[in-house]
């Protein structure tokens, strides 16, 4: 049994994925448009039927489930990844492992000493430098405490990748 997680510090200390509201809105719009088009086509083809309408609603709901992004937030020492069905919290100040596979650059897997696990999409870290800096600082604290057994090399490689992408973005925006 895991010990209870401490409540996050005041909301000013909690960082959120800044792009999540826009991505969630886009997912809702796409599924709503699909629902509207599917209902229109179904009604035009052979008149509205209950079975056809239920099929359109199910298809639209499935698209929403696929497109809706996970919500990521970070407080000092905690990273929370909230999906549609589950919320996963990892103590980033007590990380035991951090894995970023070389063959797939899409997700970073984190595990803490208490057995908490979470996966975070790298696009979230690239789009939110403050989240990355908090995660990096907590991982450094874990390394200094000696709790980070596996993944120091992966985190160093990831840090180079994130800093290079951030520099590339800054240069691109500035027109250089």
mmCIF file of N, CA and C in Angstrom, residues 32-170:
data_model
loop_
_atom_site.group_PDB
_atom_site.id
_atom_site.type_symbol
_atom_site.label_atom_id
_atom_site.label_comp_id
_atom_site.label_asym_id
_atom_site.label_seq_id
_atom_site.Cartn_x
_atom_site.Cartn_y
_atom_site.Cartn_z
ATOM 1 N N UNK A 32 -17.283 16.985 -32.481
ATOM 2 C CA UNK A 32 -18.585 17.605 -32.727
ATOM 3 C C UNK A 32 -18.874 17.766 -34.211
ATOM 4 N N UNK A 33 -17.846 18.160 -34.974
ATOM 5 C CA UNK A 33 -18.021 18.270 -36.422
ATOM 6 C C UNK A 33 -18.304 16.905 -37.045
ATOM 7 N N UNK A 34 -17.583 15.886 -36.595
ATOM 8 C CA UNK A 34 -17.838 14.540 -37.112
ATOM 9 C C UNK A 34 -19.274 14.117 -36.801
ATOM 10 N N UNK A 35 -19.720 14.407 -35.589
ATOM 11 C CA UNK A 35 -21.088 14.059 -35.219
ATOM 12 C C UNK A 35 -22.092 14.776 -36.120
ATOM 13 N N UNK A 36 -21.881 16.060 -36.343
ATOM 14 C CA UNK A 36 -22.797 16.815 -37.196
ATOM 15 C C UNK A 36 -22.835 16.308 -38.623
ATOM 16 N N UNK A 37 -21.650 16.051 -39.182
ATOM 17 C CA UNK A 37 -21.585 15.556 -40.560
ATOM 18 C C UNK A 37 -22.185 14.156 -40.655
ATOM 19 N N UNK A 38 -21.850 13.294 -39.699
ATOM 20 C CA UNK A 38 -22.362 11.923 -39.742
ATOM 21 C C UNK A 38 -23.886 11.897 -39.601
ATOM 22 N N UNK A 39 -24.433 12.722 -38.710
ATOM 23 C CA UNK A 39 -25.888 12.770 -38.564
ATOM 24 C C UNK A 39 -26.558 13.329 -39.822
ATOM 25 N N UNK A 40 -25.925 14.314 -40.445
ATOM 26 C CA UNK A 40 -26.468 14.890 -41.674
ATOM 27 C C UNK A 40 -26.466 13.876 -42.811
ATOM 28 N N UNK A 41 -25.348 13.168 -42.954
ATOM 29 C CA UNK A 41 -25.262 12.144 -44.005
ATOM 30 C C UNK A 41 -26.252 11.020 -43.735
ATOM 31 N N UNK A 42 -26.351 10.591 -42.493
ATOM 32 C CA UNK A 42 -27.285 9.522 -42.141
ATOM 33 C C UNK A 42 -28.727 9.950 -42.404
ATOM 34 N N UNK A 43 -29.062 11.182 -42.039
ATOM 35 C CA UNK A 43 -30.433 11.673 -42.249
ATOM 36 C C UNK A 43 -30.729 11.839 -43.735
ATOM 37 N N UNK A 44 -29.722 12.280 -44.508
ATOM 38 C CA UNK A 44 -29.928 12.471 -45.935
ATOM 39 C C UNK A 44 -29.995 11.177 -46.713
ATOM 40 N N UNK A 45 -29.318 10.164 -46.233
ATOM 41 C CA UNK A 45 -29.261 8.895 -46.970
ATOM 42 C C UNK A 45 -30.573 8.124 -46.868
ATOM 43 N N UNK A 46 -31.085 7.952 -45.681
ATOM 44 C CA UNK A 46 -32.313 7.158 -45.530
ATOM 45 C C UNK A 46 -33.169 7.631 -44.356
ATOM 46 N N UNK A 47 -33.043 8.878 -44.009
ATOM 47 C CA UNK A 47 -33.838 9.417 -42.919
ATOM 48 C C UNK A 47 -33.210 9.076 -41.578
ATOM 49 N N UNK A 48 -33.410 9.910 -40.588
ATOM 50 C CA UNK A 48 -32.807 9.657 -39.277
ATOM 51 C C UNK A 48 -33.412 8.427 -38.608
ATOM 52 N N UNK A 49 -32.541 7.563 -38.153
ATOM 53 C CA UNK A 49 -32.972 6.374 -37.421
ATOM 54 C C UNK A 49 -32.273 6.353 -36.068
ATOM 55 N N UNK A 50 -32.859 5.677 -35.132
ATOM 56 C CA UNK A 50 -32.261 5.586 -33.795
ATOM 57 C C UNK A 50 -30.921 4.867 -33.853
ATOM 58 N N UNK A 51 -30.867 3.760 -34.584
ATOM 59 C CA UNK A 51 -29.622 2.992 -34.675
ATOM 60 C C UNK A 51 -28.533 3.801 -35.361
ATOM 61 N N UNK A 52 -28.888 4.487 -36.429
ATOM 62 C CA UNK A 52 -27.906 5.319 -37.137
ATOM 63 C C UNK A 52 -27.404 6.457 -36.270
ATOM 64 N N UNK A 53 -28.308 7.089 -35.535
ATOM 65 C CA UNK A 53 -27.915 8.186 -34.647
ATOM 66 C C UNK A 53 -27.011 7.694 -33.526
ATOM 67 N N UNK A 54 -27.334 6.539 -32.954
ATOM 68 C CA UNK A 54 -26.484 5.973 -31.900
ATOM 69 C C UNK A 54 -25.102 5.619 -32.437
ATOM 70 N N UNK A 55 -25.042 5.115 -33.658
ATOM 71 C CA UNK A 55 -23.758 4.808 -34.284
ATOM 72 C C UNK A 55 -22.931 6.065 -34.501
ATOM 73 N N UNK A 56 -23.575 7.140 -34.922
ATOM 74 C CA UNK A 56 -22.874 8.414 -35.123
ATOM 75 C C UNK A 56 -22.344 8.956 -33.800
ATOM 76 N N UNK A 57 -23.166 8.864 -32.761
ATOM 77 C CA UNK A 57 -22.738 9.342 -31.449
ATOM 78 C C UNK A 57 -21.572 8.503 -30.930
ATOM 79 N N UNK A 58 -21.640 7.200 -31.109
ATOM 80 C CA UNK A 58 -20.552 6.324 -30.658
ATOM 81 C C UNK A 58 -19.262 6.622 -31.412
ATOM 82 N N UNK A 59 -19.357 6.839 -32.704
ATOM 83 C CA UNK A 59 -18.176 7.152 -33.518
ATOM 84 C C UNK A 59 -17.562 8.478 -33.080
ATOM 85 N N UNK A 60 -18.403 9.456 -32.824
ATOM 86 C CA UNK A 60 -17.932 10.765 -32.373
ATOM 87 C C UNK A 60 -17.282 10.672 -30.990
ATOM 88 N N UNK A 61 -17.884 9.891 -30.103
ATOM 89 C CA UNK A 61 -17.313 9.703 -28.764
ATOM 90 C C UNK A 61 -15.972 8.986 -28.837
ATOM 91 N N UNK A 62 -15.855 8.014 -29.728
ATOM 92 C CA UNK A 62 -14.588 7.313 -29.905
ATOM 93 C C UNK A 62 -13.504 8.261 -30.396
ATOM 94 N N UNK A 63 -13.844 9.132 -31.328
ATOM 95 C CA UNK A 63 -12.871 10.117 -31.813
ATOM 96 C C UNK A 63 -12.445 11.048 -30.687
ATOM 97 N N UNK A 64 -13.360 11.452 -29.840
ATOM 98 C CA UNK A 64 -13.022 12.311 -28.712
ATOM 99 C C UNK A 64 -12.060 11.606 -27.760
ATOM 100 N N UNK A 65 -12.319 10.344 -27.483
ATOM 101 C CA UNK A 65 -11.438 9.574 -26.595
ATOM 102 C C UNK A 65 -10.029 9.478 -27.183
ATOM 103 N N UNK A 66 -9.931 9.289 -28.482
ATOM 104 C CA UNK A 66 -8.627 9.162 -29.130
ATOM 105 C C UNK A 66 -7.892 10.498 -29.146
ATOM 106 N N UNK A 67 -8.597 11.580 -29.423
ATOM 107 C CA UNK A 67 -7.950 12.877 -29.596
ATOM 108 C C UNK A 67 -7.700 13.640 -28.299
ATOM 109 N N UNK A 68 -8.455 13.371 -27.246
ATOM 110 C CA UNK A 68 -8.320 14.141 -26.013
ATOM 111 C C UNK A 68 -6.953 13.888 -25.375
ATOM 112 N N UNK A 69 -6.157 14.951 -25.201
ATOM 113 C CA UNK A 69 -4.815 14.758 -24.636
ATOM 114 C C UNK A 69 -4.863 14.568 -23.120
ATOM 115 N N UNK A 70 -3.788 14.016 -22.579
ATOM 116 C CA UNK A 70 -3.672 13.904 -21.128
ATOM 117 C C UNK A 70 -3.335 15.279 -20.565
ATOM 118 N N UNK A 71 -3.731 15.503 -19.343
ATOM 119 C CA UNK A 71 -3.480 16.789 -18.677
ATOM 120 C C UNK A 71 -2.305 16.597 -17.732
ATOM 121 N N UNK A 72 -1.278 17.420 -17.887
ATOM 122 C CA UNK A 72 -0.056 17.294 -17.098
ATOM 123 C C UNK A 72 0.091 18.507 -16.198
ATOM 124 N N UNK A 73 0.388 18.249 -14.934
ATOM 125 C CA UNK A 73 0.686 19.331 -13.998
ATOM 126 C C UNK A 73 1.844 18.901 -13.113
ATOM 127 N N UNK A 74 2.581 19.896 -12.642
ATOM 128 C CA UNK A 74 3.749 19.605 -11.807
ATOM 129 C C UNK A 74 3.805 20.585 -10.652
ATOM 130 N N UNK A 75 3.879 20.047 -9.466
ATOM 131 C CA UNK A 75 4.133 20.817 -8.257
ATOM 132 C C UNK A 75 5.536 20.432 -7.805
ATOM 133 N N UNK A 76 6.144 21.195 -6.939
ATOM 134 C CA UNK A 76 7.470 20.792 -6.467
ATOM 135 C C UNK A 76 7.426 19.382 -5.880
ATOM 136 N N UNK A 77 8.153 18.479 -6.503
ATOM 137 C CA UNK A 77 8.216 17.102 -6.025
ATOM 138 C C UNK A 77 7.144 16.177 -6.555
ATOM 139 N N UNK A 78 6.178 16.672 -7.310
ATOM 140 C CA UNK A 78 5.085 15.842 -7.824
ATOM 141 C C UNK A 78 4.833 16.130 -9.295
ATOM 142 N N UNK A 79 4.586 15.080 -10.046
ATOM 143 C CA UNK A 79 4.148 15.201 -11.435
ATOM 144 C C UNK A 79 2.862 14.395 -11.559
ATOM 145 N N UNK A 80 1.818 15.034 -12.064
ATOM 146 C CA UNK A 80 0.522 14.381 -12.210
ATOM 147 C C UNK A 80 0.142 14.359 -13.674
ATOM 148 N N UNK A 81 -0.194 13.158 -14.171
ATOM 149 C CA UNK A 81 -0.645 12.974 -15.546
ATOM 150 C C UNK A 81 -2.066 12.442 -15.451
ATOM 151 N N UNK A 82 -3.016 13.257 -15.909
ATOM 152 C CA UNK A 82 -4.432 12.917 -15.779
ATOM 153 C C UNK A 82 -4.990 12.587 -17.156
ATOM 154 N N UNK A 83 -5.316 11.310 -17.338
ATOM 155 C CA UNK A 83 -5.936 10.868 -18.575
ATOM 156 C C UNK A 83 -7.440 10.840 -18.423
ATOM 157 N N UNK A 84 -8.098 10.304 -19.433
ATOM 158 C CA UNK A 84 -9.553 10.233 -19.394
ATOM 159 C C UNK A 84 -10.037 9.243 -18.339
ATOM 160 N N UNK A 85 -9.301 8.142 -18.154
ATOM 161 C CA UNK A 85 -9.753 7.083 -17.243
ATOM 162 C C UNK A 85 -8.980 7.034 -15.936
ATOM 163 N N UNK A 86 -7.723 7.525 -15.928
ATOM 164 C CA UNK A 86 -6.909 7.368 -14.724
ATOM 165 C C UNK A 86 -6.023 8.589 -14.509
ATOM 166 N N UNK A 87 -5.680 8.816 -13.263
ATOM 167 C CA UNK A 87 -4.736 9.857 -12.891
ATOM 168 C C UNK A 87 -3.529 9.184 -12.263
ATOM 169 N N UNK A 88 -2.376 9.500 -12.780
ATOM 170 C CA UNK A 88 -1.134 8.907 -12.259
ATOM 171 C C UNK A 88 -0.256 10.014 -11.692
ATOM 172 N N UNK A 89 0.262 9.780 -10.481
ATOM 173 C CA UNK A 89 1.108 10.759 -9.810
ATOM 174 C C UNK A 89 2.436 10.107 -9.464
ATOM 175 N N UNK A 90 3.505 10.843 -9.729
ATOM 176 C CA UNK A 90 4.855 10.361 -9.452
ATOM 177 C C UNK A 90 5.556 11.389 -8.569
ATOM 178 N N UNK A 91 6.247 10.896 -7.560
ATOM 179 C CA UNK A 91 7.072 11.760 -6.714
ATOM 180 C C UNK A 91 8.380 12.003 -7.448
ATOM 181 N N UNK A 92 8.505 13.142 -8.081
ATOM 182 C CA UNK A 92 9.699 13.423 -8.874
ATOM 183 C C UNK A 92 10.908 13.744 -8.012
ATOM 184 N N UNK A 93 10.693 14.047 -6.752
ATOM 185 C CA UNK A 93 11.835 14.266 -5.865
ATOM 186 C C UNK A 93 12.375 12.948 -5.311
ATOM 187 N N UNK A 94 11.665 11.839 -5.596
ATOM 188 C CA UNK A 94 12.119 10.501 -5.176
ATOM 189 C C UNK A 94 12.028 9.523 -6.344
ATOM 190 N N UNK A 95 12.528 9.941 -7.498
ATOM 191 C CA UNK A 95 12.492 9.077 -8.673
ATOM 192 C C UNK A 95 13.403 7.880 -8.490
ATOM 193 N N UNK A 96 12.942 6.726 -8.934
ATOM 194 C CA UNK A 96 13.761 5.516 -8.925
ATOM 195 C C UNK A 96 14.231 5.192 -10.336
ATOM 196 N N UNK A 97 13.431 5.543 -11.350
ATOM 197 C CA UNK A 97 13.804 5.253 -12.732
ATOM 198 C C UNK A 97 13.164 6.272 -13.663
ATOM 199 N N UNK A 98 13.906 6.581 -14.706
ATOM 200 C CA UNK A 98 13.408 7.440 -15.782
ATOM 201 C C UNK A 98 13.896 6.822 -17.079
ATOM 202 N N UNK A 99 12.970 6.459 -17.944
ATOM 203 C CA UNK A 99 13.334 5.745 -19.169
ATOM 204 C C UNK A 99 12.837 6.530 -20.374
ATOM 205 N N UNK A 100 13.773 6.835 -21.275
ATOM 206 C CA UNK A 100 13.442 7.445 -22.553
ATOM 207 C C UNK A 100 14.076 6.569 -23.622
ATOM 208 N N UNK A 101 13.305 5.638 -24.197
ATOM 209 C CA UNK A 101 13.865 4.702 -25.167
ATOM 210 C C UNK A 101 14.430 5.423 -26.392
ATOM 211 N N UNK A 102 15.538 4.910 -26.910
ATOM 212 C CA UNK A 102 16.180 5.537 -28.069
ATOM 213 C C UNK A 102 15.390 5.304 -29.346
ATOM 214 N N UNK A 103 14.670 4.192 -29.430
ATOM 215 C CA UNK A 103 13.951 3.893 -30.669
ATOM 216 C C UNK A 103 12.644 4.664 -30.793
ATOM 217 N N UNK A 104 12.054 5.086 -29.683
ATOM 218 C CA UNK A 104 10.836 5.889 -29.734
ATOM 219 C C UNK A 104 11.060 7.154 -28.925
ATOM 220 N N UNK A 105 11.027 8.274 -29.567
ATOM 221 C CA UNK A 105 11.314 9.531 -28.887
ATOM 222 C C UNK A 105 10.059 10.180 -28.325
ATOM 223 N N UNK A 106 8.951 9.452 -28.279
ATOM 224 C CA UNK A 106 7.684 10.075 -27.943
ATOM 225 C C UNK A 106 7.338 10.206 -26.479
ATOM 226 N N UNK A 107 7.804 9.315 -25.606
ATOM 227 C CA UNK A 107 7.329 9.329 -24.225
ATOM 228 C C UNK A 107 8.477 9.084 -23.243
ATOM 229 N N UNK A 108 8.359 9.742 -22.106
ATOM 230 C CA UNK A 108 9.288 9.558 -21.000
ATOM 231 C C UNK A 108 8.539 8.819 -19.900
ATOM 232 N N UNK A 109 9.068 7.677 -19.473
ATOM 233 C CA UNK A 109 8.447 6.884 -18.404
ATOM 234 C C UNK A 109 9.163 7.173 -17.095
ATOM 235 N N UNK A 110 8.389 7.459 -16.065
ATOM 236 C CA UNK A 110 8.938 7.761 -14.754
ATOM 237 C C UNK A 110 8.370 6.803 -13.717
ATOM 238 N N UNK A 111 9.219 6.419 -12.763
ATOM 239 C CA UNK A 111 8.785 5.562 -11.658
ATOM 240 C C UNK A 111 9.441 6.083 -10.389
ATOM 241 N N UNK A 112 8.674 6.175 -9.302
ATOM 242 C CA UNK A 112 9.244 6.653 -8.046
ATOM 243 C C UNK A 112 9.493 5.490 -7.087
ATOM 244 N N UNK A 113 10.059 5.792 -5.937
ATOM 245 C CA UNK A 113 10.383 4.763 -4.941
ATOM 246 C C UNK A 113 9.152 4.045 -4.413
ATOM 247 N N UNK A 114 8.011 4.731 -4.393
ATOM 248 C CA UNK A 114 6.788 4.151 -3.846
ATOM 249 C C UNK A 114 6.044 3.287 -4.863
ATOM 250 N N UNK A 115 6.574 3.193 -6.084
ATOM 251 C CA UNK A 115 5.926 2.393 -7.118
ATOM 252 C C UNK A 115 5.016 3.186 -8.030
ATOM 253 N N UNK A 116 4.893 4.491 -7.815
ATOM 254 C CA UNK A 116 4.075 5.325 -8.697
ATOM 255 C C UNK A 116 4.705 5.417 -10.074
ATOM 256 N N UNK A 117 3.888 5.312 -11.098
ATOM 257 C CA UNK A 117 4.385 5.358 -12.477
ATOM 258 C C UNK A 117 3.573 6.358 -13.280
ATOM 259 N N UNK A 118 4.262 6.987 -14.237
ATOM 260 C CA UNK A 118 3.579 7.893 -15.158
ATOM 261 C C UNK A 118 4.398 7.993 -16.435
ATOM 262 N N UNK A 119 3.697 8.264 -17.525
ATOM 263 C CA UNK A 119 4.347 8.515 -18.808
ATOM 264 C C UNK A 119 3.938 9.889 -19.269
ATOM 265 N N UNK A 120 4.912 10.627 -19.780
ATOM 266 C CA UNK A 120 4.635 11.973 -20.247
ATOM 267 C C UNK A 120 5.122 12.108 -21.682
ATOM 268 N N UNK A 121 4.294 12.718 -22.499
ATOM 269 C CA UNK A 121 4.621 12.947 -23.901
ATOM 270 C C UNK A 121 5.668 14.045 -23.975
ATOM 271 N N UNK A 122 6.702 13.836 -24.789
ATOM 272 C CA UNK A 122 7.780 14.816 -24.886
ATOM 273 C C UNK A 122 7.317 16.128 -25.503
ATOM 274 N N UNK A 123 6.260 16.086 -26.312
ATOM 275 C CA UNK A 123 5.745 17.334 -26.877
ATOM 276 C C UNK A 123 5.276 18.270 -25.779
ATOM 277 N N UNK A 124 4.782 17.721 -24.682
ATOM 278 C CA UNK A 124 4.348 18.553 -23.549
ATOM 279 C C UNK A 124 5.555 19.237 -22.923
ATOM 280 N N UNK A 125 6.637 18.504 -22.751
ATOM 281 C CA UNK A 125 7.847 19.084 -22.162
ATOM 282 C C UNK A 125 8.461 20.127 -23.085
ATOM 283 N N UNK A 126 8.439 19.860 -24.390
ATOM 284 C CA UNK A 126 9.001 20.817 -25.340
ATOM 285 C C UNK A 126 8.162 22.096 -25.411
ATOM 286 N N UNK A 127 6.856 21.961 -25.279
ATOM 287 C CA UNK A 127 5.969 23.125 -25.357
ATOM 288 C C UNK A 127 5.906 23.904 -24.046
ATOM 289 N N UNK A 128 6.340 23.301 -22.953
ATOM 290 C CA UNK A 128 6.271 23.932 -21.637
ATOM 291 C C UNK A 128 7.625 23.846 -20.942
ATOM 292 N N UNK A 129 8.530 24.763 -21.250
ATOM 293 C CA UNK A 129 9.866 24.698 -20.648
ATOM 294 C C UNK A 129 9.856 24.730 -19.122
ATOM 295 N N UNK A 130 8.896 25.416 -18.520
ATOM 296 C CA UNK A 130 8.845 25.468 -17.056
ATOM 297 C C UNK A 130 8.578 24.087 -16.460
ATOM 298 N N UNK A 131 7.724 23.300 -17.117
ATOM 299 C CA UNK A 131 7.477 21.920 -16.656
ATOM 300 C C UNK A 131 8.760 21.101 -16.736
ATOM 301 N N UNK A 132 9.475 21.246 -17.852
ATOM 302 C CA UNK A 132 10.718 20.495 -18.013
ATOM 303 C C UNK A 132 11.732 20.902 -16.958
ATOM 304 N N UNK A 133 11.875 22.199 -16.708
ATOM 305 C CA UNK A 133 12.857 22.659 -15.731
ATOM 306 C C UNK A 133 12.533 22.149 -14.331
ATOM 307 N N UNK A 134 11.242 22.110 -13.989
ATOM 308 C CA UNK A 134 10.857 21.572 -12.679
ATOM 309 C C UNK A 134 11.179 20.075 -12.604
ATOM 310 N N UNK A 135 10.844 19.330 -13.660
ATOM 311 C CA UNK A 135 11.138 17.898 -13.684
ATOM 312 C C UNK A 135 12.643 17.652 -13.617
ATOM 313 N N UNK A 136 13.395 18.445 -14.361
ATOM 314 C CA UNK A 136 14.853 18.292 -14.369
ATOM 315 C C UNK A 136 15.448 18.598 -12.994
ATOM 316 N N UNK A 137 14.976 19.646 -12.328
ATOM 317 C CA UNK A 137 15.474 19.985 -10.993
ATOM 318 C C UNK A 137 15.139 18.889 -9.981
ATOM 319 N N UNK A 138 13.915 18.355 -10.056
ATOM 320 C CA UNK A 138 13.542 17.268 -9.136
ATOM 321 C C UNK A 138 14.339 16.001 -9.421
ATOM 322 N N UNK A 139 14.589 15.714 -10.699
ATOM 323 C CA UNK A 139 15.397 14.538 -11.046
ATOM 324 C C UNK A 139 16.833 14.715 -10.543
ATOM 325 N N UNK A 140 17.339 15.923 -10.634
ATOM 326 C CA UNK A 140 18.685 16.195 -10.115
ATOM 327 C C UNK A 140 18.714 15.970 -8.604
ATOM 328 N N UNK A 141 17.660 16.391 -7.902
ATOM 329 C CA UNK A 141 17.586 16.163 -6.455
ATOM 330 C C UNK A 141 17.521 14.669 -6.150
ATOM 331 N N UNK A 142 16.793 13.912 -6.955
ATOM 332 C CA UNK A 142 16.723 12.455 -6.773
ATOM 333 C C UNK A 142 18.091 11.823 -6.983
ATOM 334 N N UNK A 143 18.794 12.300 -7.987
ATOM 335 C CA UNK A 143 20.130 11.766 -8.271
ATOM 336 C C UNK A 143 21.071 12.062 -7.112
ATOM 337 N N UNK A 144 20.995 13.267 -6.553
ATOM 338 C CA UNK A 144 21.862 13.641 -5.435
ATOM 339 C C UNK A 144 21.549 12.833 -4.178
ATOM 340 N N UNK A 145 20.273 12.491 -3.978
ATOM 341 C CA UNK A 145 19.878 11.662 -2.828
ATOM 342 C C UNK A 145 20.238 10.201 -3.029
ATOM 343 N N UNK A 146 20.496 9.815 -4.255
ATOM 344 C CA UNK A 146 20.841 8.433 -4.551
ATOM 345 C C UNK A 146 19.650 7.547 -4.831
ATOM 346 N N UNK A 147 18.472 8.124 -5.008
ATOM 347 C CA UNK A 147 17.292 7.301 -5.266
ATOM 348 C C UNK A 147 17.128 6.960 -6.737
ATOM 349 N N UNK A 148 17.696 7.755 -7.633
ATOM 350 C CA UNK A 148 17.551 7.521 -9.070
ATOM 351 C C UNK A 148 18.546 6.445 -9.493
ATOM 352 N N UNK A 149 18.066 5.195 -9.507
ATOM 353 C CA UNK A 149 18.922 4.062 -9.820
ATOM 354 C C UNK A 149 19.128 3.875 -11.319
ATOM 355 N N UNK A 150 18.091 4.106 -12.077
ATOM 356 C CA UNK A 150 18.109 3.794 -13.501
ATOM 357 C C UNK A 150 17.588 4.997 -14.293
ATOM 358 N N UNK A 151 18.372 5.479 -15.231
ATOM 359 C CA UNK A 151 17.868 6.510 -16.120
ATOM 360 C C UNK A 151 18.621 7.816 -16.111
ATOM 361 N N UNK A 152 19.716 7.915 -15.393
ATOM 362 C CA UNK A 152 20.468 9.173 -15.396
ATOM 363 C C UNK A 152 20.967 9.504 -16.796
ATOM 364 N N UNK A 153 21.427 8.501 -17.510
ATOM 365 C CA UNK A 153 21.907 8.734 -18.882
ATOM 366 C C UNK A 153 20.756 9.141 -19.801
ATOM 367 N N UNK A 154 19.601 8.512 -19.622
ATOM 368 C CA UNK A 154 18.430 8.880 -20.428
ATOM 369 C C UNK A 154 18.015 10.317 -20.154
ATOM 370 N N UNK A 155 18.034 10.725 -18.882
ATOM 371 C CA UNK A 155 17.659 12.098 -18.550
ATOM 372 C C UNK A 155 18.673 13.102 -19.094
ATOM 373 N N UNK A 156 19.957 12.758 -19.071
ATOM 374 C CA UNK A 156 20.972 13.652 -19.637
ATOM 375 C C UNK A 156 20.778 13.790 -21.148
ATOM 376 N N UNK A 157 20.498 12.679 -21.809
ATOM 377 C CA UNK A 157 20.251 12.708 -23.257
ATOM 378 C C UNK A 157 18.980 13.502 -23.559
ATOM 379 N N UNK A 158 17.965 13.328 -22.749
ATOM 380 C CA UNK A 158 16.716 14.067 -22.920
ATOM 381 C C UNK A 158 16.941 15.557 -22.680
ATOM 382 N N UNK A 159 17.737 15.904 -21.683
ATOM 383 C CA UNK A 159 18.023 17.319 -21.407
ATOM 384 C C UNK A 159 18.686 17.967 -22.617
ATOM 385 N N UNK A 160 19.630 17.276 -23.233
ATOM 386 C CA UNK A 160 20.270 17.808 -24.444
ATOM 387 C C UNK A 160 19.243 18.004 -25.551
ATOM 388 N N UNK A 161 18.357 17.045 -25.711
ATOM 389 C CA UNK A 161 17.321 17.124 -26.748
ATOM 390 C C UNK A 161 16.379 18.301 -26.495
ATOM 391 N N UNK A 162 15.902 18.442 -25.265
ATOM 392 C CA UNK A 162 14.958 19.519 -24.945
ATOM 393 C C UNK A 162 15.619 20.878 -25.089
ATOM 394 N N UNK A 163 16.851 21.010 -24.602
ATOM 395 C CA UNK A 163 17.539 22.300 -24.705
ATOM 396 C C UNK A 163 17.848 22.644 -26.161
ATOM 397 N N UNK A 164 18.198 21.656 -26.969
ATOM 398 C CA UNK A 164 18.449 21.905 -28.390
ATOM 399 C C UNK A 164 17.168 22.329 -29.106
ATOM 400 N N UNK A 165 16.064 21.649 -28.821
ATOM 401 C CA UNK A 165 14.782 22.018 -29.445
ATOM 402 C C UNK A 165 14.325 23.406 -29.004
ATOM 403 N N UNK A 166 14.547 23.731 -27.736
ATOM 404 C CA UNK A 166 14.174 25.051 -27.237
ATOM 405 C C UNK A 166 15.011 26.130 -27.915
ATOM 406 N N UNK A 167 16.314 25.900 -28.039
ATOM 407 C CA UNK A 167 17.183 26.860 -28.718
ATOM 408 C C UNK A 167 16.773 26.999 -30.190
ATOM 409 N N UNK A 168 16.457 25.892 -30.832
ATOM 410 C CA UNK A 168 16.016 25.930 -32.227
ATOM 411 C C UNK A 168 14.740 26.751 -32.367
ATOM 412 N N UNK A 169 13.814 26.590 -31.442
ATOM 413 C CA UNK A 169 12.562 27.350 -31.473
ATOM 414 C C UNK A 169 12.817 28.846 -31.264
ATOM 415 N N UNK A 170 13.698 29.176 -30.331
ATOM 416 C CA UNK A 170 14.003 30.583 -30.076
ATOM 417 C C UNK A 170 14.639 31.218 -31.296
#
